[in-house]
Coordinates of C-alpha atoms and ligand atoms in Angstrom, one line a residue:
X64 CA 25.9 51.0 -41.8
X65 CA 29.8 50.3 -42.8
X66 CA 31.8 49.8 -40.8
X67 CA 36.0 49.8 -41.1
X68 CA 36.3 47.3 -38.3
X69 CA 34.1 45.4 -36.3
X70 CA 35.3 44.5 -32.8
X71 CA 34.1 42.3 -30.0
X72 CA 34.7 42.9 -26.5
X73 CA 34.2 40.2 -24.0
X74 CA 32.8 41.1 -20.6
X75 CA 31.8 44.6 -22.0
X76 CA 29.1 44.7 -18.9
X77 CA 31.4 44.2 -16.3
X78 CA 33.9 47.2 -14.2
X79 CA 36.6 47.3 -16.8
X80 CA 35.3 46.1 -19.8
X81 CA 32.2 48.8 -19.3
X82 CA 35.1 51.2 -19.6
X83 CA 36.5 49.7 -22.3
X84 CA 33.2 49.6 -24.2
X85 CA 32.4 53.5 -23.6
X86 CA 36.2 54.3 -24.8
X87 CA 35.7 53.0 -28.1
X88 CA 32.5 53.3 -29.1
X89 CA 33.0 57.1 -28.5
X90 CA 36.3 57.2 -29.7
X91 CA 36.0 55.6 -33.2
X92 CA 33.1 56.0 -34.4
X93 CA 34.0 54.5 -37.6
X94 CA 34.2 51.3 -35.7
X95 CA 31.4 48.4 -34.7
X96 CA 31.6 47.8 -31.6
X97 CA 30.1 44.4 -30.9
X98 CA 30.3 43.9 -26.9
X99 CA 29.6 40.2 -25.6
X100 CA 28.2 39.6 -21.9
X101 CA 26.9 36.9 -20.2
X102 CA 25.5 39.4 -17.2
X103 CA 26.6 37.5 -14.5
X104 CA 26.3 38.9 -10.7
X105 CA 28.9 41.7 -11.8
X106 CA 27.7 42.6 -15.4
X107 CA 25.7 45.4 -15.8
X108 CA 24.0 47.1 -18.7
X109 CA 23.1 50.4 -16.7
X110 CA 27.0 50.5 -16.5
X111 CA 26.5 51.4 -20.3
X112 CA 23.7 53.9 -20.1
X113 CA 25.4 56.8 -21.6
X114 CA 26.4 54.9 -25.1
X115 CA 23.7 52.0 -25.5
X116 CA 21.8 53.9 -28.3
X117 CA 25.5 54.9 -30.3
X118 CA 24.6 53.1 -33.7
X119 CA 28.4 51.6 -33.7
X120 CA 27.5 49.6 -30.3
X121 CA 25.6 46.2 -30.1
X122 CA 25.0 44.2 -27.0
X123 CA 24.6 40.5 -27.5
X124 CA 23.9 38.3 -24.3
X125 CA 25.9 34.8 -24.4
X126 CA 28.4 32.8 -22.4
X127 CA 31.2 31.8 -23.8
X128 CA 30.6 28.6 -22.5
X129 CA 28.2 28.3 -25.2
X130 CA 29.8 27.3 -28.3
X131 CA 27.3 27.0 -30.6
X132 CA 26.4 30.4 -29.9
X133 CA 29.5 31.6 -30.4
X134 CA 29.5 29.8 -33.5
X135 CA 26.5 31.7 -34.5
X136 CA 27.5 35.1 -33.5
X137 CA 31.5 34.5 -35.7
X138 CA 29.1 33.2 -38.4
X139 CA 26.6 36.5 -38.4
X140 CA 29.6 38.8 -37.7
X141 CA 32.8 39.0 -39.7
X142 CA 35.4 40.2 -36.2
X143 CA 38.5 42.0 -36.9
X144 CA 39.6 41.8 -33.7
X145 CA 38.6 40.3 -30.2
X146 CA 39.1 41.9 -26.7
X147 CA 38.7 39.4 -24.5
X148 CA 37.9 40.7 -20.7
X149 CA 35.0 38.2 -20.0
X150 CA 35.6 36.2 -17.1
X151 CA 35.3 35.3 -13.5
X152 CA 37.2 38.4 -11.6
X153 CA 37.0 37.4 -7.7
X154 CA 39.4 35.7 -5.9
X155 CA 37.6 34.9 -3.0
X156 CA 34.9 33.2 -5.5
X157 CA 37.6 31.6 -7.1
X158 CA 38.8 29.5 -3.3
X159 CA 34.8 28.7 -3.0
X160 CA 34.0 28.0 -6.4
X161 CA 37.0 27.3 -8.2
X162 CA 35.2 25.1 -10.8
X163 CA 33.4 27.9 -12.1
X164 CA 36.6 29.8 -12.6
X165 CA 38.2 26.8 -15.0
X166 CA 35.1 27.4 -17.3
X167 CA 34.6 30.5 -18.3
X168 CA 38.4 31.5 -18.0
X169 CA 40.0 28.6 -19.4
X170 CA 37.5 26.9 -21.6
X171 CA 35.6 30.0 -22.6
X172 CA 39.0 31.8 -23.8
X173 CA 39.9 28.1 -25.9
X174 CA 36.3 28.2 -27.2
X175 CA 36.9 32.2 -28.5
X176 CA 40.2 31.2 -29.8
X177 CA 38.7 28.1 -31.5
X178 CA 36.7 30.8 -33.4
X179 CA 38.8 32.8 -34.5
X180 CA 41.6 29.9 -35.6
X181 CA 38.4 28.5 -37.8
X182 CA 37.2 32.1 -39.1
X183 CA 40.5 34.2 -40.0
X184 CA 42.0 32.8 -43.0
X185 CA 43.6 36.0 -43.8
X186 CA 45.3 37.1 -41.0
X187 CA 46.4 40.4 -41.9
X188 CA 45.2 43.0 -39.0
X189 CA 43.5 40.5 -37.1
X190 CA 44.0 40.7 -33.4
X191 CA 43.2 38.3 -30.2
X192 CA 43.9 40.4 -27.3
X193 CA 43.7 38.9 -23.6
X194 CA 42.8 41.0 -20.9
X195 CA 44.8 39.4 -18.0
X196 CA 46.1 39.6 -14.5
X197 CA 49.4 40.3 -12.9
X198 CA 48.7 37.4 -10.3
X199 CA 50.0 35.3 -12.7
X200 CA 53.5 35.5 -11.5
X201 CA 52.5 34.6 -8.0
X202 CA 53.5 36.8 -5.0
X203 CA 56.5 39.4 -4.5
X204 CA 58.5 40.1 -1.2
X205 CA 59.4 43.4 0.1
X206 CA 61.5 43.8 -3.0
X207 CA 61.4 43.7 -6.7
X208 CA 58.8 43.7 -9.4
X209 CA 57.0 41.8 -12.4
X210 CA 58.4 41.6 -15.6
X211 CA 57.2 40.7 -18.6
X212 CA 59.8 37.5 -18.7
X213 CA 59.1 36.3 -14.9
X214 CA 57.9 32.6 -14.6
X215 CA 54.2 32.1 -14.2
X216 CA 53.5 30.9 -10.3
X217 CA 49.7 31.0 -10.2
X218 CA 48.6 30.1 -6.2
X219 CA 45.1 31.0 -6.1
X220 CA 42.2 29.3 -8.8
X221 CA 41.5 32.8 -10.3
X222 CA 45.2 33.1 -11.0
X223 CA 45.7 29.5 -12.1
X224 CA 42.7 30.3 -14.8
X225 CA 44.0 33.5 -16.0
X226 CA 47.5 31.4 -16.3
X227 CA 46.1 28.7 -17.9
X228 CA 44.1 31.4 -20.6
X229 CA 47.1 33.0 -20.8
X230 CA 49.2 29.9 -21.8
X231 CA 46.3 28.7 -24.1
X232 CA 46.4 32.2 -26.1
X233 CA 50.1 32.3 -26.7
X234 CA 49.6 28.5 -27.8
X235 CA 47.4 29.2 -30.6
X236 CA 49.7 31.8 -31.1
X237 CA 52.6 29.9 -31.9
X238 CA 50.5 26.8 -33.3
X239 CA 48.1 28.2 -35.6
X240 CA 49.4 31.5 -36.0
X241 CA 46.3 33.3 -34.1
X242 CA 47.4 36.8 -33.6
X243 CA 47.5 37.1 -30.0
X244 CA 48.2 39.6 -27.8
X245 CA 48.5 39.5 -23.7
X246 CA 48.4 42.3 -21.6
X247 CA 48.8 41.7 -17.7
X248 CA 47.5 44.3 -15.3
X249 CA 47.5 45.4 -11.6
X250 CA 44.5 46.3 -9.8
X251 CA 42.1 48.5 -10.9
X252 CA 39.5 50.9 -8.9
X253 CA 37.0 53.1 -9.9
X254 CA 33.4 53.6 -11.3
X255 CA 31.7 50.7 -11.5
X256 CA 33.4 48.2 -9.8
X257 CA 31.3 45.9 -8.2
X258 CA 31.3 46.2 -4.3
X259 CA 32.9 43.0 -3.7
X260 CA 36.3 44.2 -4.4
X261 CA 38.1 45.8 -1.6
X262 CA 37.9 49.9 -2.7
X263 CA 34.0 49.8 -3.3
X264 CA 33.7 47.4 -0.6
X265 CA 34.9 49.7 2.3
X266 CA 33.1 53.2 0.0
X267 CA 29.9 51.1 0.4
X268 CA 30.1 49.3 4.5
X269 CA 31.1 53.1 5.3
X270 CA 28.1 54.0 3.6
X271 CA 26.3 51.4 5.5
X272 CA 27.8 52.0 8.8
X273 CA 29.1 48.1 8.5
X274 CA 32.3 46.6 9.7
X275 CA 35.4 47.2 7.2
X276 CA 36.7 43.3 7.0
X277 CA 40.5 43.8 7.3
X278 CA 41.9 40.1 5.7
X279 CA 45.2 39.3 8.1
X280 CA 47.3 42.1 9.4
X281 CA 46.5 44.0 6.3
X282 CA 49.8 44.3 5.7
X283 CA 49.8 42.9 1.8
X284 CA 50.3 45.6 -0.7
X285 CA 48.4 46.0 -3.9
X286 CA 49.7 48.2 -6.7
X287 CA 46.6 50.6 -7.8
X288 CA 45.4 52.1 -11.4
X289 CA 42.9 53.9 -12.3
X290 CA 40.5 52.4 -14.7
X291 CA 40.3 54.4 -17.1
X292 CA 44.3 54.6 -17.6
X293 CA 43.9 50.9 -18.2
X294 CA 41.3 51.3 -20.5
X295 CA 43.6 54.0 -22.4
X296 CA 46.1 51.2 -22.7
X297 CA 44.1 48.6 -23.7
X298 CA 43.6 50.7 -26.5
X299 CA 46.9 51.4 -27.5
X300 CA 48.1 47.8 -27.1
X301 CA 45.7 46.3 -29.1
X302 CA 46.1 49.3 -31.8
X303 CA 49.9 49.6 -31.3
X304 CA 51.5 46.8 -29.2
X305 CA 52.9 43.9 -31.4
X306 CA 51.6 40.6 -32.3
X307 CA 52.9 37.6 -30.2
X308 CA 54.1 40.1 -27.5
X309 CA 53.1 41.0 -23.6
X310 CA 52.5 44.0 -21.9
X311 CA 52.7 44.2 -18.1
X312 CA 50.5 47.4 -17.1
X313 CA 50.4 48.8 -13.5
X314 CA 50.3 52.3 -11.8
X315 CA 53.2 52.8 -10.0
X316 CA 51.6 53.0 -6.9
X317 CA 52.0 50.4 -3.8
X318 CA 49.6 50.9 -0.9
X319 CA 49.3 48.3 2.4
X320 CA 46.0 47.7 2.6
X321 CA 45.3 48.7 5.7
X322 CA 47.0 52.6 4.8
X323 CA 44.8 52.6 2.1
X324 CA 41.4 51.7 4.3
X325 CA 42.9 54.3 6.6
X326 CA 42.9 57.0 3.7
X327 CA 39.4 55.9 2.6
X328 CA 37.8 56.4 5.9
X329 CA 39.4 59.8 6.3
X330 CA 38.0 60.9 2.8
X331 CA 34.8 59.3 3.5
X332 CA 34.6 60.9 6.9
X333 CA 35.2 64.4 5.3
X334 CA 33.0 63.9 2.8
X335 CA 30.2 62.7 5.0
X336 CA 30.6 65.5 7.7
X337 CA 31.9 63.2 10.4
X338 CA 34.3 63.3 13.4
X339 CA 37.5 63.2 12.6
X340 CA 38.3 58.7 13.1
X341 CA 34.6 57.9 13.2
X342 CA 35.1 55.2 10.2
X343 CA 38.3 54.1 10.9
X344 CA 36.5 52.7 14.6
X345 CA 34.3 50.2 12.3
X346 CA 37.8 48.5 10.9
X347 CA 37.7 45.0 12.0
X348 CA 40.7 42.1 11.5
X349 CA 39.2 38.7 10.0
X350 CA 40.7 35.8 9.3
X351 CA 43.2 35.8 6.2
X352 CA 42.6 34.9 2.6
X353 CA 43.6 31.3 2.0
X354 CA 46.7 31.9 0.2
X355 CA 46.8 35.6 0.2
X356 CA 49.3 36.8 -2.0
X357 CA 51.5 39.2 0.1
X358 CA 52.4 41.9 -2.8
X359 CA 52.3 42.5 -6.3
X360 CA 54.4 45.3 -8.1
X361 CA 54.9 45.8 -11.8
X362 CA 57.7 47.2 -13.4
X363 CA 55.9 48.6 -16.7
X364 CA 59.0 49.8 -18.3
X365 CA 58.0 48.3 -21.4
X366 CA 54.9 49.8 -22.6
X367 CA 56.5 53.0 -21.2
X368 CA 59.7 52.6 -23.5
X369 CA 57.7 51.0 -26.6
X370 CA 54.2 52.9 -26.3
X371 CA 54.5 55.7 -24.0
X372 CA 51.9 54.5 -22.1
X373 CA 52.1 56.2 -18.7
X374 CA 49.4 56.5 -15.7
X375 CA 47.7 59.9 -15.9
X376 CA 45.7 60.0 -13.0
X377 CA 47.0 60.3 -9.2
X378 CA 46.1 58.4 -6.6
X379 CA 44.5 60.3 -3.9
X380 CA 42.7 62.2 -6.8
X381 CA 41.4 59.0 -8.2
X382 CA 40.6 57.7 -5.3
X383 CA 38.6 61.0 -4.4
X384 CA 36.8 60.8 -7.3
X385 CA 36.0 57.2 -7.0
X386 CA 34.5 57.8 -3.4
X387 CA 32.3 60.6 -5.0
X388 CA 30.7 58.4 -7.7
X389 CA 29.5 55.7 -5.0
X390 CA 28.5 58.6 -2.9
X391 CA 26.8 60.2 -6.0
X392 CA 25.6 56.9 -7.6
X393 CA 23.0 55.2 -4.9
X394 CA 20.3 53.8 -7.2
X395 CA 23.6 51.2 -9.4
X396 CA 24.6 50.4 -6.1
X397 CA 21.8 49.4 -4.5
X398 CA 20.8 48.1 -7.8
X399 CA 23.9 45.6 -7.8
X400 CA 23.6 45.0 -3.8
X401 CA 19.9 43.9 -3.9
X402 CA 21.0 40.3 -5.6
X403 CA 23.4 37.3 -5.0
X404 CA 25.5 39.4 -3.8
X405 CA 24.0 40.4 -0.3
X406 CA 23.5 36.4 0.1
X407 CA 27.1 35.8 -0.8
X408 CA 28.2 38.7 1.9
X409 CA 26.2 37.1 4.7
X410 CA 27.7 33.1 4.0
X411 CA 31.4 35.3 3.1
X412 CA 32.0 37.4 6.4
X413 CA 29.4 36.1 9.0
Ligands
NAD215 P1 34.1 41.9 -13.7 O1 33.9 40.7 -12.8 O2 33.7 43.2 -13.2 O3 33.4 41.7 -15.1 C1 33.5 40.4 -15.8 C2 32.4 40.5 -16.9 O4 32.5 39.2 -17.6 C3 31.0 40.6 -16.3 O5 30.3 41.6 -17.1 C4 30.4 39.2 -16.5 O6 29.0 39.2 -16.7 C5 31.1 38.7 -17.7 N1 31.2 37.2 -17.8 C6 31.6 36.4 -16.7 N2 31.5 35.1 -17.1 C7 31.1 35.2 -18.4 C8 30.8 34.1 -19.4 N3 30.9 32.9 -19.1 N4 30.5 34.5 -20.6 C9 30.3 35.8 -21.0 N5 30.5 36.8 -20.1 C10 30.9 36.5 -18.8 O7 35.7 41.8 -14.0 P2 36.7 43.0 -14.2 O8 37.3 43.4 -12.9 O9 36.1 44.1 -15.1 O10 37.8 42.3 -15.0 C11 37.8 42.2 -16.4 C12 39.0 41.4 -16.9 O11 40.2 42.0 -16.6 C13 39.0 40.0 -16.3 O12 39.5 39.1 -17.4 C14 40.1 40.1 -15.2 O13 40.8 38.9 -15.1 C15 41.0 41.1 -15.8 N6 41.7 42.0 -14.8 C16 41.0 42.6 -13.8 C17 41.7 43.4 -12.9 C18 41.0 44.2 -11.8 O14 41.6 44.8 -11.0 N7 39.7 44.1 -11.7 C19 43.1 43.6 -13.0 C20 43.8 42.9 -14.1 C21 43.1 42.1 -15.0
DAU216 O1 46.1 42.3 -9.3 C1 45.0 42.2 -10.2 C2 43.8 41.6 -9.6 O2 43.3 42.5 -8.6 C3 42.7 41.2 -10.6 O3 43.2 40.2 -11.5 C4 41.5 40.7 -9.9 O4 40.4 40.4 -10.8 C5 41.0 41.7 -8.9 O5 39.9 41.2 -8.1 C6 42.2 42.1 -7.9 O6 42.5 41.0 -7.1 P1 42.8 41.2 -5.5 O7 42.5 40.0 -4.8 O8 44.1 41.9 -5.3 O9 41.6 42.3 -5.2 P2 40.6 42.5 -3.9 O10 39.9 43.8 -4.1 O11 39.8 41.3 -3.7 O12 41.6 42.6 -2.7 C7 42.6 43.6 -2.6 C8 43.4 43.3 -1.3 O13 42.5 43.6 -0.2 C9 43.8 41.9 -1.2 O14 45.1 41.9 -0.5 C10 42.8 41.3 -0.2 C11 42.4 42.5 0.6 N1 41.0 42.5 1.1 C12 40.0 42.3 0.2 C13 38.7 42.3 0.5 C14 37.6 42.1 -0.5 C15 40.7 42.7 2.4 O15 41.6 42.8 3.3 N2 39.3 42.7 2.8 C16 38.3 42.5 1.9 O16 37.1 42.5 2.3

């Protein structure tokens, strides 16, 4: 077939790359949508069911690691564009196996970069576009927010590696000219997340009648979007936002984690026909992250101002919804659960 564009997404198996994947393979069809996976613990093709037999979509297994394999797949593909979400996603990995982190986030992103500095002679309506974090800028007090011009202040390994990607893309940016774009996001919940993270974590011990690992006094506040709103502005950055620039992206919506357990359990308790409090009884205070980050805002007035990019879905309805896919979707989570993952639990909490 002819295609207008062909595109690869990094980490198209994993939560928001799967997202990612579905938007644009659905949305332009016109497109070849060439999505890139090693299928680690936390990649998952079932997460593609609905679009794997779309004839714009291809699924090529590789790490990006690999760079003779990448070299094979620039040479049998001619990309117009690269959106790079593969990488190692877990902080609390990151403290035990920081190592792993430096690989695939910091070398992997130089060795897709290396690709496309070497392939794209014309560089008209190219595009490199990170997918990154707003850790980055380290950890907020009570007051203020992330801008786009903050210093970078990296304190955990996942965070240093997204930093150090970060600073590697803009490099070949201003070095060789490598259209680059970065965008840097808050945290993210909904379908698919793997049930490491905290949202699907509590959905799931709930489930399980298990204890709900509080880390500290839970008071550290996250800043919350729904997944599919980042999705939406991945796809107008990379279509609309300009070369060279960044784009912080977040929902406008702080939550303590411990209100937003809390919140959880009550919707879980309604939903599961219990007593009024039953889950909230199974909350239990662990020790604290190593280096936990206290709070991270973003001030995302400019994608608002420059792309009208705005979060479209509400919390508590997101979250609602979110709760009813894990409740609705037992099969991919024990699926996912059934691995590593169960092994990593025990060592993690026990
Ligand atoms: P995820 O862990 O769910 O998925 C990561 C995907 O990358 C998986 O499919 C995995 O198999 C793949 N992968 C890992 N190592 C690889 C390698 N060496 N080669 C090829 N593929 C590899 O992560 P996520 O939460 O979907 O995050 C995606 C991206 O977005 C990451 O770059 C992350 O830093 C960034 N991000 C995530 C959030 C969030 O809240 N989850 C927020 C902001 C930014
Ligand atoms: O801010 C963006 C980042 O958000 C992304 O770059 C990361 O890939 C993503 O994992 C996420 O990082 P966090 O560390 O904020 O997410 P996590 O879900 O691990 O934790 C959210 C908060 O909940 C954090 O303050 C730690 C706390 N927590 C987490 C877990 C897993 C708990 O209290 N108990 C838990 O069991």
């Amino acid at each position: 077939m002819n295609f207008k564009k062909t595109i690869l997404i990094t980490g198209g198996a994993g939560f928001i790359g799967s997202h990612v994947v579905r938007k644009l393979v659905k949305k332009y069809s016109e497109y070849h949508i060439v999505n890139l996976d090693k299928l680690t613990y936390a990649g998952n093709l079932n997460n593609l069911h609905d679009i794997v037999d779309k004839p714009n979509y291809s699924f090529i297994q590789l790490d990006i690691c690999n760079e003779q394999g990448l070299k094979d797949l620039f040479n049998q593909f001619s990309f117009d564009g690269v959106i790079h979400l593969a990488a190692e996603s877990h902080v609390d990995r990151s403290i035990t196996n920081p190592k792993e982190f430096v690989l695939t986030n910091v070398v992997g992103t130089l060795n897709l970069l290396n690709e496309c500095k070497l392939k794209w002679d014309d560089l008209d309506d190219k595009c490199f576009y990170h997918i990154s974090t707003d850790e980055v800028y380290g950890s907020l007090g009570e007051e203020g927010y992330f801008e786009e011009t903050n210093s970078y202040d990296p304190r955990s390994p996942y965070s240093a590696s997204k930093a150090s990607s970060d600073h590697l893309v803009r490099a070949y940016g201003h070095t060789y000219n490598v259209p680059v774009k970065i965008s840097n996001c808050s945290n993210n919940y909904g379908s698919f997340q793997f049930p490491e993270k905290l949202i699907p974590l509590i959905i799931n011990n709930i489930k399980n009648k298990k204890p709900l690992p509080i880390y500290g006094k839970g008071e550290n506040v996250r800043d919350w979007l729904w997944v599919e709103d980042h999705a939406n502005a991945i796809d107008l950055i990379y279509h609309k936002g300009r070369v060279g620039e960044t784009y912080n992206i977040g929902g406008h919506n702080e939550w303590q984690n411990i209100d937003l357990v809390n919140l959880l359990c009550d919707i879980m308790d309604r939903k599961l026909g219990n007593p009024d409090g039953e889950s909230r009884k199974l909350i239990t205070y662990v020790k604290d992250r190593a280096g936990h980050d206290l709070r991270y805002a973003i001030d995302a007035s400019k994608i608002e101002n420059e792309l009208g990019f705005k979060p479209s879905v509400k919390f508590e309805e997101g979250l609602e919804n979110t709760v009813d896919w894990y409740l609705n979707n037992n099969n991919w989570l024990n699926d996912v659960t059934s691995g590593n993952y169960q092994h990593y639990y025990d060592n993690h909490y026990n």
